[in-house]
Tab-separated table of C-alpha atoms in Angstrom:
chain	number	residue	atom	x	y	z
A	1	UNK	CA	109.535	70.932	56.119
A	2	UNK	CA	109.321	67.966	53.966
A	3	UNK	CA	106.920	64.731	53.470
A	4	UNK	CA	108.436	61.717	52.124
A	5	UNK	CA	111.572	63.209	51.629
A	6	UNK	CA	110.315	66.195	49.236
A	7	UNK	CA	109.656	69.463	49.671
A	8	UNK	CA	106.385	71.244	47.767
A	9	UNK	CA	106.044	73.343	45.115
A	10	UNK	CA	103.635	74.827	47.602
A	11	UNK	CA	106.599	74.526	49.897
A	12	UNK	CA	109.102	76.401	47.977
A	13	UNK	CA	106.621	79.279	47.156
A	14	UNK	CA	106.285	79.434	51.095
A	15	UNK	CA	102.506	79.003	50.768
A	16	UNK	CA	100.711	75.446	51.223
A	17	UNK	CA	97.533	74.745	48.883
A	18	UNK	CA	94.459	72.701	48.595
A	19	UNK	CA	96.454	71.374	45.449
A	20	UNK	CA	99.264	70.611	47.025
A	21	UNK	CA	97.572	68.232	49.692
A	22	UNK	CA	94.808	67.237	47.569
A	23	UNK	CA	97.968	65.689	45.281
A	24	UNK	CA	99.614	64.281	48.235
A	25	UNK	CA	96.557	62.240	49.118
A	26	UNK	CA	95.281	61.061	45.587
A	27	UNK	CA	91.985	63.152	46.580
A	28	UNK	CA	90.193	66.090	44.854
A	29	UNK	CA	90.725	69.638	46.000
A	30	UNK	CA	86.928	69.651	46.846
A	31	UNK	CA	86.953	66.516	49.177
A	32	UNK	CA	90.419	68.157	51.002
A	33	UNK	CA	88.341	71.521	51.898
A	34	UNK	CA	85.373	69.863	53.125
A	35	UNK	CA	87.871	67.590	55.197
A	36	UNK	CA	89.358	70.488	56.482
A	37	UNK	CA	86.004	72.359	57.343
A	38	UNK	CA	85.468	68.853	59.237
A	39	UNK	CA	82.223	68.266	56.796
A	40	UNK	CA	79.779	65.208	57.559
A	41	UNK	CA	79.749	64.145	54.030
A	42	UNK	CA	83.817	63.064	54.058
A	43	UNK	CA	85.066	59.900	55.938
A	44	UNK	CA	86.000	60.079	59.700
A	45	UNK	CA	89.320	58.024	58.052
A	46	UNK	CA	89.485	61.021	55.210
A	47	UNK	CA	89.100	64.196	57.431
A	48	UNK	CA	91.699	62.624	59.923
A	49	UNK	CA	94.176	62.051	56.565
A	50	UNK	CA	93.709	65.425	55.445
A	51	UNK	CA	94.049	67.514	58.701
A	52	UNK	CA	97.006	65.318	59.644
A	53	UNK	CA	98.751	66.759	56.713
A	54	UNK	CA	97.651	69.940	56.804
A	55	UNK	CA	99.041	70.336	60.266
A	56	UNK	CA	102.535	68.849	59.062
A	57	UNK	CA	102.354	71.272	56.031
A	58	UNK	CA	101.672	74.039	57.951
A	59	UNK	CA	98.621	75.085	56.027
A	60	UNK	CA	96.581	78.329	56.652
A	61	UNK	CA	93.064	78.560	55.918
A	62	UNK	CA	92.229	81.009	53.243
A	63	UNK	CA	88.899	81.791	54.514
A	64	UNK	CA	89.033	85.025	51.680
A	65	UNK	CA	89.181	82.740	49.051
A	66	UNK	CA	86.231	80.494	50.579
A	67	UNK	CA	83.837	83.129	50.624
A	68	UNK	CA	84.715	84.247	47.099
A	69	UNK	CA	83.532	81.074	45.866
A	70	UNK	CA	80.828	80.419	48.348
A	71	UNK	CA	79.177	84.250	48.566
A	72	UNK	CA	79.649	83.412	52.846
A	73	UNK	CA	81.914	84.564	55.019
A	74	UNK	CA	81.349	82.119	58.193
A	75	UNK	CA	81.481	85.789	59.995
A	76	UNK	CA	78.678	87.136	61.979
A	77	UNK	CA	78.956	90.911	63.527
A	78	UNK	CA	78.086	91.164	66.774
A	79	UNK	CA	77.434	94.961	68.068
A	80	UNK	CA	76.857	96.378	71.277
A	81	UNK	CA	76.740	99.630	73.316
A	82	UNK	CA	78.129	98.105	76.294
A	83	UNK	CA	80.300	95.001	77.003
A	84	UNK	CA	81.797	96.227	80.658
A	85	UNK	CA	77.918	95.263	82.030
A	86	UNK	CA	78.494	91.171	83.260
A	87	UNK	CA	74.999	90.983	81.165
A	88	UNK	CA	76.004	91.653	77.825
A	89	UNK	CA	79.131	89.951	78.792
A	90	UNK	CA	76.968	86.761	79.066
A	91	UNK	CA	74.778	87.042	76.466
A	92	UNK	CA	78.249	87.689	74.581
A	93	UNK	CA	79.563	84.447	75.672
A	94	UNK	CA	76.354	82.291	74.809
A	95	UNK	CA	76.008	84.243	71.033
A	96	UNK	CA	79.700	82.827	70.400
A	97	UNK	CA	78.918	79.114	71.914
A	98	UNK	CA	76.182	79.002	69.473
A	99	UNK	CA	77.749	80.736	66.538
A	100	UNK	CA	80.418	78.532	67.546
A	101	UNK	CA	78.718	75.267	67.190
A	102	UNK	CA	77.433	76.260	63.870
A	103	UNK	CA	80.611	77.324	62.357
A	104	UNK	CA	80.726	80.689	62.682
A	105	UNK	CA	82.928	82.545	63.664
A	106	UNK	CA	81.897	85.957	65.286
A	107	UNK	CA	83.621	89.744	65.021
A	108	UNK	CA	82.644	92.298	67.387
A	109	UNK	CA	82.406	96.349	67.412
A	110	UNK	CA	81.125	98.542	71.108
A	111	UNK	CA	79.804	101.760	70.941
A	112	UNK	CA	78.984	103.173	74.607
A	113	UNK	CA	75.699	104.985	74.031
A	114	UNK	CA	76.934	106.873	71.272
A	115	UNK	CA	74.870	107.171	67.605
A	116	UNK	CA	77.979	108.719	66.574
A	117	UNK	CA	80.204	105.735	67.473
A	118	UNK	CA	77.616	103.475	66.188
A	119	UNK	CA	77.153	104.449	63.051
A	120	UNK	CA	80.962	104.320	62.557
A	121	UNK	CA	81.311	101.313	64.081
A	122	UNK	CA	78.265	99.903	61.941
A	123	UNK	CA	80.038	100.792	58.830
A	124	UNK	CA	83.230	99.399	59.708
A	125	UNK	CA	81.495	95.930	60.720
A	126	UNK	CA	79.683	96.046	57.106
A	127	UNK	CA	82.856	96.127	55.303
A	128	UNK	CA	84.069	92.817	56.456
A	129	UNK	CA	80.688	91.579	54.442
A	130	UNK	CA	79.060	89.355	57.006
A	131	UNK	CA	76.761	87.238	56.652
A	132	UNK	CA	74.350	88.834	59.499
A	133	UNK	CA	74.427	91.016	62.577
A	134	UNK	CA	73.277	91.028	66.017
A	135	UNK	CA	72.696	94.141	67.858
A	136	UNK	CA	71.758	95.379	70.895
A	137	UNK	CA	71.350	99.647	69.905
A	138	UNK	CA	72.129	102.921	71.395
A	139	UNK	CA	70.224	105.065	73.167
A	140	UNK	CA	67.710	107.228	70.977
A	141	UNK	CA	68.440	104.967	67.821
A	142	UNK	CA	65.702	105.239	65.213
A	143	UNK	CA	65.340	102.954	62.054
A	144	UNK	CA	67.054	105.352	59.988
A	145	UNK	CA	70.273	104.623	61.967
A	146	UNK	CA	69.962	101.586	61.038
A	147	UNK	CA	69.285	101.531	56.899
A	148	UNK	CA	73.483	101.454	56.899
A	149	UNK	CA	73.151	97.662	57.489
A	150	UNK	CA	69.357	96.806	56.007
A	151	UNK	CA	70.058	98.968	52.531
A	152	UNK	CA	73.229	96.485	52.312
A	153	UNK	CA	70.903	93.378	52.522
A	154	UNK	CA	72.561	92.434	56.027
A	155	UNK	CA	70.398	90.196	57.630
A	156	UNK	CA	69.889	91.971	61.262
A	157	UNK	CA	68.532	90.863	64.619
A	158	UNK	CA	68.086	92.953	67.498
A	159	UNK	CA	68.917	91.348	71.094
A	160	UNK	CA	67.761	92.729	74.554
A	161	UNK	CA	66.539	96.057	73.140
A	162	UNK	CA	64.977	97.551	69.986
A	163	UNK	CA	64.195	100.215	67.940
A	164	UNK	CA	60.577	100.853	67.384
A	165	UNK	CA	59.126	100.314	63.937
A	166	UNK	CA	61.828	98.501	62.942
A	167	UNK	CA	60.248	94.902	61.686
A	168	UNK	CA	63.389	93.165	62.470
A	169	UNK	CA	63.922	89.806	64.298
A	170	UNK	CA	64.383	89.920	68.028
A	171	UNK	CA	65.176	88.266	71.182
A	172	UNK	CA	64.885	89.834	74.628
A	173	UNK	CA	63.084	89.360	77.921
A	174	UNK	CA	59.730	91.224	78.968
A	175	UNK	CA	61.073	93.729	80.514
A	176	UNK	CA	57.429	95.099	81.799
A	177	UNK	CA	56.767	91.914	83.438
A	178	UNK	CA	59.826	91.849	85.111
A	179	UNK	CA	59.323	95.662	86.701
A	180	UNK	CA	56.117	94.249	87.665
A	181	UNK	CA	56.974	91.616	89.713
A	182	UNK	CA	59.575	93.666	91.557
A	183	UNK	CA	57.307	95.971	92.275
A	184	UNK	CA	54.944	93.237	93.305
A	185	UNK	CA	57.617	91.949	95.776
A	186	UNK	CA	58.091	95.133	97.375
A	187	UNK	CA	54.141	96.081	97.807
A	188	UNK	CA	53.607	92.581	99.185
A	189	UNK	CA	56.449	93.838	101.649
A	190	UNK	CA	54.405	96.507	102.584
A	191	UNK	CA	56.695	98.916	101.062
A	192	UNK	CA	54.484	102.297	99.186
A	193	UNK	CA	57.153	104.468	98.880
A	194	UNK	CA	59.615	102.890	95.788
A	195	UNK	CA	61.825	104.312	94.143
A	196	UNK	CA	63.184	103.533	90.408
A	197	UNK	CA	66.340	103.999	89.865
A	198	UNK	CA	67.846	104.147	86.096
A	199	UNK	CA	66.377	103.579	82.614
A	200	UNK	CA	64.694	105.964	80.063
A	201	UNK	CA	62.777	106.927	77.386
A	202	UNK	CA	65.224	106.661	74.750
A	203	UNK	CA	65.849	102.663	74.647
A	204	UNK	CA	63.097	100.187	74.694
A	205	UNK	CA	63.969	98.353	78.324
A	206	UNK	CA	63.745	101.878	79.867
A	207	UNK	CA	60.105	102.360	78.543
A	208	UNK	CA	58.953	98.964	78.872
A	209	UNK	CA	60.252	98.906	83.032
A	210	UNK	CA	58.781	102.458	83.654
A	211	UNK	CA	55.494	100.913	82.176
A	212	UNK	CA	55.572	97.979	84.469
A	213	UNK	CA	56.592	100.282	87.294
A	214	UNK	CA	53.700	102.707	86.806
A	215	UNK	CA	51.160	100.102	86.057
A	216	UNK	CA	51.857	98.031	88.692
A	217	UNK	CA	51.520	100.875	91.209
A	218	UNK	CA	48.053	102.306	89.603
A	219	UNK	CA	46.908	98.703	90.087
A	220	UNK	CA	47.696	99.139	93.878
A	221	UNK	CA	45.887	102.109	93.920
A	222	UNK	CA	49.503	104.272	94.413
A	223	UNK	CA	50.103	107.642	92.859
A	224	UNK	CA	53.125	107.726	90.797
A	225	UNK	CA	55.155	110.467	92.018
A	226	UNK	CA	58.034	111.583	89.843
A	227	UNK	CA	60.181	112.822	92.431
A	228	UNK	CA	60.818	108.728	93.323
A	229	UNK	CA	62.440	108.435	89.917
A	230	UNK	CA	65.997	108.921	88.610
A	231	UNK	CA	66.756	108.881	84.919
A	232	UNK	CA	69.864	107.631	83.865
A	233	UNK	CA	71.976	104.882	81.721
A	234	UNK	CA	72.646	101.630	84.015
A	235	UNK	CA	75.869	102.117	86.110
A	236	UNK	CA	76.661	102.032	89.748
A	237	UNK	CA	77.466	105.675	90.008
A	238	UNK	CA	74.525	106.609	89.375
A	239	UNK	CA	72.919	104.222	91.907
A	240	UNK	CA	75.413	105.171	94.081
A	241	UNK	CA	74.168	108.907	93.942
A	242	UNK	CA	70.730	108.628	93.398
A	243	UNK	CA	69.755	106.485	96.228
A	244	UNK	CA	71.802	109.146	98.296
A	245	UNK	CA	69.720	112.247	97.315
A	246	UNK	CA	66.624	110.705	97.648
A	247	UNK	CA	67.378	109.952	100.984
A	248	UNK	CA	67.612	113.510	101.863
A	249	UNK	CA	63.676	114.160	100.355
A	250	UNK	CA	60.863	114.805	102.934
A	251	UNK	CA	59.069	111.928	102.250
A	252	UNK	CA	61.918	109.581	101.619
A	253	UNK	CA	61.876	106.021	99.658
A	254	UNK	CA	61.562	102.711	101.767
A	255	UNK	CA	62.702	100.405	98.706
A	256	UNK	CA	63.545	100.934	95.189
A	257	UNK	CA	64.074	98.910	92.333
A	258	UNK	CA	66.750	99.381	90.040
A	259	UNK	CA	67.137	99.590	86.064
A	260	UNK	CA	69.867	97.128	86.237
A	261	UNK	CA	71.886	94.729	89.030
A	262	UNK	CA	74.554	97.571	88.223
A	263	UNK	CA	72.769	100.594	89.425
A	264	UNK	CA	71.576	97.717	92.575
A	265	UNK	CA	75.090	97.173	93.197
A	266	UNK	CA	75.508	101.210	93.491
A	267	UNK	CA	72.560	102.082	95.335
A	268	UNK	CA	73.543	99.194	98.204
A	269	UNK	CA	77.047	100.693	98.194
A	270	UNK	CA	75.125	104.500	99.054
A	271	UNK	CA	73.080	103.345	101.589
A	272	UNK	CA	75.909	102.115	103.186
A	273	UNK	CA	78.245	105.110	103.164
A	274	UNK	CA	74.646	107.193	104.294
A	275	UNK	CA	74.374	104.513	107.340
A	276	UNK	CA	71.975	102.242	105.969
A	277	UNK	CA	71.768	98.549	105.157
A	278	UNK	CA	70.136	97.180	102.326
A	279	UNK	CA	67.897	93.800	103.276
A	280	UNK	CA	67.707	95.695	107.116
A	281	UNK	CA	66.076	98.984	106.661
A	282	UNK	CA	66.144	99.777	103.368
A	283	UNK	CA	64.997	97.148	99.895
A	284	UNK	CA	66.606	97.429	96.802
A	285	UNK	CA	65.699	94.850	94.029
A	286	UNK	CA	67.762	95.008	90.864
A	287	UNK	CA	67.197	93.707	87.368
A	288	UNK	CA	69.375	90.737	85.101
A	289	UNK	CA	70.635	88.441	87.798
A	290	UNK	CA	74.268	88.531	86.700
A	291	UNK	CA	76.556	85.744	88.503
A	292	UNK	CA	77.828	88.846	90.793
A	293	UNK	CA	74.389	89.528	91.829
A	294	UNK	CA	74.494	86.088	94.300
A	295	UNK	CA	78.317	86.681	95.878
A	296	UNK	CA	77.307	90.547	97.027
A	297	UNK	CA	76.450	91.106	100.315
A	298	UNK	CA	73.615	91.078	101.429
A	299	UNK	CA	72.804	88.699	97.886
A	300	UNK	CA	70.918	90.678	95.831
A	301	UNK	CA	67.252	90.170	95.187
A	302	UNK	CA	67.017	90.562	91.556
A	303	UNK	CA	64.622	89.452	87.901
A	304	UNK	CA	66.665	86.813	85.921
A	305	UNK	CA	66.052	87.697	82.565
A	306	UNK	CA	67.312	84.767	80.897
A	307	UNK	CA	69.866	85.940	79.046
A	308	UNK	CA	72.347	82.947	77.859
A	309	UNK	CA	68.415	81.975	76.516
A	310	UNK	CA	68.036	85.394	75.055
A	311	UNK	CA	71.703	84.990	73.433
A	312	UNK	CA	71.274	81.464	71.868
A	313	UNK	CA	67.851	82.453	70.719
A	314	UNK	CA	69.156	85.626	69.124
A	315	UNK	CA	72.110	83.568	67.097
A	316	UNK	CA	69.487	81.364	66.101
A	317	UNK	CA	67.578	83.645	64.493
A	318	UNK	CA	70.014	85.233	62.586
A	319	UNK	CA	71.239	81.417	61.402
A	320	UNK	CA	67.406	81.465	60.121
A	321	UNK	CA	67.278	84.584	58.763
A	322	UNK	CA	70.667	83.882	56.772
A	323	UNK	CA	69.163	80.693	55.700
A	324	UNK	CA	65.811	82.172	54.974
A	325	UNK	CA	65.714	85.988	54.683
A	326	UNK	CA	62.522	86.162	53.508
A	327	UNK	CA	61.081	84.633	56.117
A	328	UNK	CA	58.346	86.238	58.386
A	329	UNK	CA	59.755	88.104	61.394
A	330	UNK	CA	60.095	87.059	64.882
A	331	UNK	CA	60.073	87.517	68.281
A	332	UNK	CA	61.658	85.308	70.998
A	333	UNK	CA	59.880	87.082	74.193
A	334	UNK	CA	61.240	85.548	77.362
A	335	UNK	CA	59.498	85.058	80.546
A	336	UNK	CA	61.425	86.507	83.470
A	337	UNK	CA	61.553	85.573	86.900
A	338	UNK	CA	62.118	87.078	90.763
A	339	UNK	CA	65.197	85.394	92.172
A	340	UNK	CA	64.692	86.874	95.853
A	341	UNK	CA	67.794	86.764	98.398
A	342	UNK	CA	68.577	88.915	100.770
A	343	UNK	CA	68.567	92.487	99.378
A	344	UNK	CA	64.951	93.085	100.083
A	345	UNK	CA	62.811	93.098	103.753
A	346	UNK	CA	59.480	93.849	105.104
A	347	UNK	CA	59.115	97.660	105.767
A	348	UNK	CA	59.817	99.009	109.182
């Protein structure tokens, strides 16, 4: 390709430059790479100049380079044990609108409940030396799991869930509040037999939903009774079979709420195959109110726990922390809130 006739030194090497376009345009290699990272400080006229060319030239961004003279790598990791759950899905999406808007550009890593995939993953992330993480961790992760990223100086904030002990910036919903007023909806039902269904001890929004579960029924004056709940990570089979079996006890469940809208989605699907209809003789409330949870019939009563808030808040912590990593730690705890539909009825 040529301009004016010519072809580039640049050209003829088969690689384009800062030089090369800086030279073009009578401008300094500086004021061409802040044109091209479309920078405030450079004329509307200037930045449309410079990225004209560029495009004609065919040049690359050599974002390597950039962060060898800047120390930044415009790169934020973003790790998670589970992406196939709509939630994380959407708190995905709103992390990248806001890295997005702040020029960053996000790489991610999934590790499906396993420390041993995590820490590998983890590792892997920390070689591409970004400038901060987000993570939402595995089950049964401790902070010693986690010293791979803080010994390196990444700056780290935890989204959804976290790690006890851990003095690191997060951003989730409160998750005991949000057991509580399913619970709430279901006792106001008249429902005293409920079930819980998913969640445990080794991540932070299984303990903090048992403890609104339990609590909630000691205020009502209801004995918990273990045999109601079903440990378990959040998926529809085990919804699905849990809701089935407890069917078959003596003193069966009238309702249950559910660790997730997953394990809701698989516990309306077993009381169906067992002859039962969820919303008609049997309440199931679930817990995230992902967009599928209002196209399933019956629509499923659910707790919306915020979560394209709980994404943009988490990016925008870690933008502070990378600004500011001394600062003091925080804690973005979201109120959640009962979306009720049709899922859910007054006991028979």
């Amino acid at each position: 390709m040529t301009v004016d006739g010519l072809m580039t030194e640049g050209q003829e090497r088969g690689r384009v430059t800062l030089q090369v376009i800086a030279d073009k345009l009578s401008l300094s290699t500086a004021t061409v790479s802040l044109a091209l990272r479309d920078s405030a400080v450079v004329a509307e006229s200037t930045k449309q100049r410079v990225q004209e060319l560029a495009r004609e030239l065919g040049y690359i961004y050599n974002r390597s380079a950039a962060s060898l003279r800047t120390a930044r790598t415009n790169i934020i990791a973003v790790a998670f044990h589970d992406i196939t759950n709509p939630y994380f899905t959407e708190l995905l999406s709103t992390i990248e609108d806001t890295a997005s808007r702040n020029g960053l550009t996000i790489l991610l890593g999934t590790y499906a409940e396993s420390l041993e995939k995590q820490n590998k993953v983890f590792a892997t992330l920390r070689e591409y030396r970004p400038d901060g993480m987000i993570i939402c961790p595995a089950g049964g992760t401790t902070v010693a799991n986690l010293r791979i990223l803080t010994s390196a100086g990444i700056p780290v904030v935890q989204v959804s869930r976290e790690v006890p002990d851990a003095h690191l910036d997060f951003a989730g919903s409160d998750d005991a509040r949000g057991m509580e007023l399913a619970v709430e909806h279901l006792l106001a039902l008249g429902h005293r037999r409920i079930a819980l269904l998913g969640g445990n001890e080794l991540i932070s929004t299984g303990h903090n939903r048992r403890t609104g579960y339990r609590n909630t029924l000691a205020r009502h004056g209801i004995r918990f009774d273990p045999a109601l709940v079903v440990e378990g990570f959040g998926t529809r089979e085990l919804g699905f079979r849990s809701v089935q079996s407890l069917l078959e006890l003596d003193e069966p469940p009238t309702a249950a709420v559910c660790f997730n809208d997953l394990v809701a989605f698989g516990a309306m699907l077993g009381l169906r195959h067992a002859g039962r209809e969820a919303g008609v003789d049997f309440s199931v409330v679930g817990c995230d109110d992902v967009a599928e949870a209002a196209q399933w019939y019956p629509a499923l009563t659910t707790v919306h726990n915020r979560q394209l808030e709980m994404g943009q808040s988490a990016a925008e912590l870690l933008i502070r922390r990378i600004a500011s990593p001394q600062a003091e730690v925080r804690r973005v705890l979201l109120e959640p809130r009962l979306v009720v539909r049709n899922s859910t009825c007054p006991l028979r």
